[in-house]
PDB file of C-alpha atoms in Angstrom:
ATOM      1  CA  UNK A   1     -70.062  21.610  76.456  1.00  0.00           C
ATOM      2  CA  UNK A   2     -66.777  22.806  74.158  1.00  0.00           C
ATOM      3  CA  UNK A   3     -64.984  19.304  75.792  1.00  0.00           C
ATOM      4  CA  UNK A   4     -67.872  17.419  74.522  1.00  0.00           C
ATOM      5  CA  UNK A   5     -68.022  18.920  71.209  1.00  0.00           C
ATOM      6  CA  UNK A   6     -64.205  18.768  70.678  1.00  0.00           C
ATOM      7  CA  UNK A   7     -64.521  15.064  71.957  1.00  0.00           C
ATOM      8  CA  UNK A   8     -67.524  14.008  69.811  1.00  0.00           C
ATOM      9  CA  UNK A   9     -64.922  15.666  66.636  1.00  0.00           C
ATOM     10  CA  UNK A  10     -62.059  13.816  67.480  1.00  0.00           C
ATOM     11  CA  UNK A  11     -64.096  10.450  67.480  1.00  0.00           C
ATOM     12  CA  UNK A  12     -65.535  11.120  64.421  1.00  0.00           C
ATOM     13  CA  UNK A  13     -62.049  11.941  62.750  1.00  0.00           C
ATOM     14  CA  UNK A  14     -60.329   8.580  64.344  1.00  0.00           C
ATOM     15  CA  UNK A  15     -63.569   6.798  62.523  1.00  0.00           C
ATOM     16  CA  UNK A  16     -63.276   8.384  59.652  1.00  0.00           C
ATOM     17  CA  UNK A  17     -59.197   7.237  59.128  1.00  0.00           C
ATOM     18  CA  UNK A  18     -59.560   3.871  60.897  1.00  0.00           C
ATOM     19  CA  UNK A  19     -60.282   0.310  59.273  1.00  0.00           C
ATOM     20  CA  UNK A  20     -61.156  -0.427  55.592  1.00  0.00           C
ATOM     21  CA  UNK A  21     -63.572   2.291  53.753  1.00  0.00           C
ATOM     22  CA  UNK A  22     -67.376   0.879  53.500  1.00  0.00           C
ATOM     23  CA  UNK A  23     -68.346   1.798  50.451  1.00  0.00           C
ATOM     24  CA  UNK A  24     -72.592   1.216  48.889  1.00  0.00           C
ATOM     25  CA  UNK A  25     -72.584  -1.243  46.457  1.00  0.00           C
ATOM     26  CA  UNK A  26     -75.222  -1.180  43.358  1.00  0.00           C
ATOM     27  CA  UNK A  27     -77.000  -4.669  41.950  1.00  0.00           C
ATOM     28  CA  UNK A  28     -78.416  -4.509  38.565  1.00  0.00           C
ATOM     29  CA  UNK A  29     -81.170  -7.314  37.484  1.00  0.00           C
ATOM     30  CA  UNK A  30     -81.248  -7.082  33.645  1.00  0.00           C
ATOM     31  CA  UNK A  31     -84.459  -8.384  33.157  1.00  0.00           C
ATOM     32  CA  UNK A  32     -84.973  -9.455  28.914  1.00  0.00           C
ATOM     33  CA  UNK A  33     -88.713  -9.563  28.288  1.00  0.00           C
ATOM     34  CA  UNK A  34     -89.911 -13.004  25.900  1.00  0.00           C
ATOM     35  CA  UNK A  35     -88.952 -12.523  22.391  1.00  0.00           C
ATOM     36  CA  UNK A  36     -93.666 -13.066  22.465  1.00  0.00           C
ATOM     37  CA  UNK A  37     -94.370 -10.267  24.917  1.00  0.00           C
ATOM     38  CA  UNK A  38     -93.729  -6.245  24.628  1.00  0.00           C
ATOM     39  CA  UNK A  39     -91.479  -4.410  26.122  1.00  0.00           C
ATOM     40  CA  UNK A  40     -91.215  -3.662  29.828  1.00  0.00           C
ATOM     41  CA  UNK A  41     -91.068  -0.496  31.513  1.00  0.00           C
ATOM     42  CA  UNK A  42     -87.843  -0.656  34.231  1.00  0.00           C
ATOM     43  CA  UNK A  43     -88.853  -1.979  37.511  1.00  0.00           C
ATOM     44  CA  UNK A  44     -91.623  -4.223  35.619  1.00  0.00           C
ATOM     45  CA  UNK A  45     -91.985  -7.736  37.187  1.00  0.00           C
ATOM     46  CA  UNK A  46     -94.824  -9.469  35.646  1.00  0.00           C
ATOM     47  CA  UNK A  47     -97.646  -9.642  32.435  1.00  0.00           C
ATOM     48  CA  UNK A  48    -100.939 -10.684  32.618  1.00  0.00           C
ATOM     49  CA  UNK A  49    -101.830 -13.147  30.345  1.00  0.00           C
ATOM     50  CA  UNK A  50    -105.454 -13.471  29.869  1.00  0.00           C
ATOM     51  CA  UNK A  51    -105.405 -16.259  27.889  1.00  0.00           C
ATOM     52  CA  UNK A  52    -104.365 -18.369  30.274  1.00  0.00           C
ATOM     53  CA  UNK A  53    -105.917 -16.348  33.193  1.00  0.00           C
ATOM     54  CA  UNK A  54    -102.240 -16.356  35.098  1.00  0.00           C
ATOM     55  CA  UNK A  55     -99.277 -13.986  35.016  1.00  0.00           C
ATOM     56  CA  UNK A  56     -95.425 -14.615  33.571  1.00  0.00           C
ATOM     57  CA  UNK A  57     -92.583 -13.695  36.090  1.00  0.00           C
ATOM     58  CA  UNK A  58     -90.143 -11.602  34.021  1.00  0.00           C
ATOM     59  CA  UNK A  59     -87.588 -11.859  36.931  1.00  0.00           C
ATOM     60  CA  UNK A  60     -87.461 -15.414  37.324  1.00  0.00           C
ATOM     61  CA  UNK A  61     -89.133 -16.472  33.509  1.00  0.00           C
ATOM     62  CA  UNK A  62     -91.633 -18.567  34.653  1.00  0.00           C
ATOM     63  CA  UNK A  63     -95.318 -18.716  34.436  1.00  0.00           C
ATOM     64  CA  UNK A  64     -97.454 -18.177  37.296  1.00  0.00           C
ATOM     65  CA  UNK A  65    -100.935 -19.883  37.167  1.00  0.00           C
ATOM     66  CA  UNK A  66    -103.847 -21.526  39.353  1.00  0.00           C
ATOM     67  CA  UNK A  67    -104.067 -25.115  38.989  1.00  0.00           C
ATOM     68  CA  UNK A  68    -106.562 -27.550  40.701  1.00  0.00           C
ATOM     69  CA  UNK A  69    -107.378 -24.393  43.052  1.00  0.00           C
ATOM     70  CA  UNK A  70    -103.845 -23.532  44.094  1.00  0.00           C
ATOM     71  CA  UNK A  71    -101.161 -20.973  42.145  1.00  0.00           C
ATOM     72  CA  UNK A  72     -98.366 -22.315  40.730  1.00  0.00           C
ATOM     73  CA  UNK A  73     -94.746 -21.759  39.019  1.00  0.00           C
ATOM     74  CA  UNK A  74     -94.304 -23.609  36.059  1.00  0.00           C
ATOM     75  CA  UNK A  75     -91.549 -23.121  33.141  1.00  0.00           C
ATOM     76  CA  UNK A  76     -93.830 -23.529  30.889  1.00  0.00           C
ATOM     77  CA  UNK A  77     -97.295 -24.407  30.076  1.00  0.00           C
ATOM     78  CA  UNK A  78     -98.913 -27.288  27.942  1.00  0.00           C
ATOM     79  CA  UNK A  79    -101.482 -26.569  25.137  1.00  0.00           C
ATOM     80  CA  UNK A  80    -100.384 -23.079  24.422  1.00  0.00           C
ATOM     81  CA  UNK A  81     -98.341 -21.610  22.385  1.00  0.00           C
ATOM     82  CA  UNK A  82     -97.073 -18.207  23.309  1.00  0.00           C
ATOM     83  CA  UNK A  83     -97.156 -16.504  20.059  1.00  0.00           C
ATOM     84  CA  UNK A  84    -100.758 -16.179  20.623  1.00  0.00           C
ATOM     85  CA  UNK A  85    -100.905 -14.582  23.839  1.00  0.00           C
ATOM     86  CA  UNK A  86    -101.841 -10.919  24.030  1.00  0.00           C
ATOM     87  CA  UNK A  87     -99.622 -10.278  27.643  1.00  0.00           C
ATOM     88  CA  UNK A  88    -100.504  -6.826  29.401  1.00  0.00           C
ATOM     89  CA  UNK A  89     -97.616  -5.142  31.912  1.00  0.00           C
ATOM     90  CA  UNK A  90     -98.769  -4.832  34.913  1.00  0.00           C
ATOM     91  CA  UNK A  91     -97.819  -2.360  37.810  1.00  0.00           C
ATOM     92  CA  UNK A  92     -97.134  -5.171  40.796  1.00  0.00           C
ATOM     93  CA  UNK A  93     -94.130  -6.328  42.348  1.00  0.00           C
ATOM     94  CA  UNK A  94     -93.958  -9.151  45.015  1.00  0.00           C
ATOM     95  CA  UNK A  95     -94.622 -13.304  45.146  1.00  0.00           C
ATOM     96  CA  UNK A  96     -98.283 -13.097  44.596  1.00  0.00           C
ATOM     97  CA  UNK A  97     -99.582 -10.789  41.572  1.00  0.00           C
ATOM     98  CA  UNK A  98    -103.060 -13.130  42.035  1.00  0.00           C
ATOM     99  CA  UNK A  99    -104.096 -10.881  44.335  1.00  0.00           C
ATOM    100  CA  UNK A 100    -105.200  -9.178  41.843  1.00  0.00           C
ATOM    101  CA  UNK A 101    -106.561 -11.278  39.467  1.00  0.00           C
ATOM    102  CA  UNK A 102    -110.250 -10.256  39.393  1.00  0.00           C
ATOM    103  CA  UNK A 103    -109.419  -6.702  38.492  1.00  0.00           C
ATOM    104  CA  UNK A 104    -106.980  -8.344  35.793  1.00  0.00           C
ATOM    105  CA  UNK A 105    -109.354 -10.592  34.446  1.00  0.00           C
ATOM    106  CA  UNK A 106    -112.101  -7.499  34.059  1.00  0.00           C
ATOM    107  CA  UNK A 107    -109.637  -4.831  32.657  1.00  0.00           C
ATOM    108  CA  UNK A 108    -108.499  -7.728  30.126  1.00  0.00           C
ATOM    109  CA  UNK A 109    -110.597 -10.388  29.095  1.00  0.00           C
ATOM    110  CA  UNK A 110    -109.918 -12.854  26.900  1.00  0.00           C
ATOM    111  CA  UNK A 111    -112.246 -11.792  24.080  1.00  0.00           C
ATOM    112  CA  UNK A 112    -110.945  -8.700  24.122  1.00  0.00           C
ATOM    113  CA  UNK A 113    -108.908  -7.926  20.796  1.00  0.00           C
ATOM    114  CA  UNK A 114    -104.886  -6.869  21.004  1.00  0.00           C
ATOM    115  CA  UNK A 115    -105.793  -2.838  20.141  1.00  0.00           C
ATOM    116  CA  UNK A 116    -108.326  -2.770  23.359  1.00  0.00           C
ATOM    117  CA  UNK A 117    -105.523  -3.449  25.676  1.00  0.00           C
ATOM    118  CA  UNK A 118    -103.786  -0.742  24.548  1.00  0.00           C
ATOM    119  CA  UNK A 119    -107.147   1.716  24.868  1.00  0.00           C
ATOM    120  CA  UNK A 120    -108.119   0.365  28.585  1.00  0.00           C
ATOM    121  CA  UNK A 121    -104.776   0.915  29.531  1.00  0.00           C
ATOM    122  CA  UNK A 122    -104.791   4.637  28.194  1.00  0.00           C
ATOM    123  CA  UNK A 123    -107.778   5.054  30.032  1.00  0.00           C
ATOM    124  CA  UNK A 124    -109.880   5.495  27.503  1.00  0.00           C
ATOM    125  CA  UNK A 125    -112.191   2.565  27.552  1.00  0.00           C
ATOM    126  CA  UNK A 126    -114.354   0.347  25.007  1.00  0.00           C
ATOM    127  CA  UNK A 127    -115.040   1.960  21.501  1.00  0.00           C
ATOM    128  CA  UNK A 128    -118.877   2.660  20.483  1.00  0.00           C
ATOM    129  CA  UNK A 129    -120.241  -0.745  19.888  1.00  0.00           C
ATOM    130  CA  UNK A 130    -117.530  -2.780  21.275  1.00  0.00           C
ATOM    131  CA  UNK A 131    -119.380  -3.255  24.883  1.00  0.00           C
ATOM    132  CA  UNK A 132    -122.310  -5.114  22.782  1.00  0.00           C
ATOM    133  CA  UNK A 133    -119.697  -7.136  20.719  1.00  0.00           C
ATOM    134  CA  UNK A 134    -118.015  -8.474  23.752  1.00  0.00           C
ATOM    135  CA  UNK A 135    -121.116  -8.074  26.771  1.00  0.00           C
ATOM    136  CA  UNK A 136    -124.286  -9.065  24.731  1.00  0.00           C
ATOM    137  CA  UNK A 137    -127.260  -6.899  24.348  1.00  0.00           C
ATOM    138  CA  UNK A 138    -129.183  -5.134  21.407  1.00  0.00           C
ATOM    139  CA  UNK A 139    -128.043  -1.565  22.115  1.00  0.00           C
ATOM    140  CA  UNK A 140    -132.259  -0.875  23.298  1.00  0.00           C
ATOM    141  CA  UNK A 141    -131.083   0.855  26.526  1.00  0.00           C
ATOM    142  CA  UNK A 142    -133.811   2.302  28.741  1.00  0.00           C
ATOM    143  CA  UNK A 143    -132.846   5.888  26.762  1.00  0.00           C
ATOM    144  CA  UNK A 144    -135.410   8.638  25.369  1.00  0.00           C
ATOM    145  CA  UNK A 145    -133.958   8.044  21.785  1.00  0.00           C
ATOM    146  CA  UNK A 146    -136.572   7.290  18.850  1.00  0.00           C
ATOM    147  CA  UNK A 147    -137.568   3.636  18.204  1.00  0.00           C
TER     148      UNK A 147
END
């Protein structure tokens, strides 16, 4: 057992002192957000945009949205300008952030004003009132309050 031991050492040294050092290497991706969305957390790859239903790739600055039933990359997208999007970060990374999209399009409609992102995000959900605004209804729920 001491032979193997002392063997196992020795080959371990001669590694250790033979051929060139391999030594970890570190890649950065500087990612710059759009001078029209907010800033990004580190590791962020994408917004939602709910005005145009689709997400922008911050890694590869492109805009990724569902044409004629199919989900596309396009530089940039006709009719819109981006000063008026409201984009949302969004916790995904990987080629297809759609696979989300109904939960995307429910946490951030279109309707819904700039400071609601911000609340739903937080957690803290619609202000009084705000459901009707944006749902419908007359506020006559099925409560025991006085009418």
């Amino acid at each position: 057992m001491k032979r193997f031991t002392t063997f196992a050492f020795s080959a371990l040294l001669a590694l250790a002192f033979s051929g060139p050092s391999v030594q970890a290497q570190q890649v950065t991706i500087n990612i710059n957000t759009p001078s029209w969305g907010p800033a990004a957390p580190a590791g962020s790859q994408y917004y939602y945009i709910p005005e145009v239903g689709g997400y922008y790739d911050l890694r590869d600055q492109n805009y990724v949205v569902e044409r004629q039933g199919k989900w596309q990359r396009l530089k940039s997208i006709s009719g819109y300008a981006p000063s008026s999007f409201h984009p949302v970060v969004i916790d995904y990374r990987g080629a297809q952030p759609w696979v989300q999209i109904g939960r995307h399009r429910q946490l951030y409609p279109v309707a819904l004003p700039p400071g609601q992102v911000k609340r739903l995000q937080n957690g803290k959900g619609l202000p009084p009132g705000q459901a009707k605004k944006l749902y419908g209804g007359n506020g006559h729920g099925k409560g025991k309050g006085k009418h």
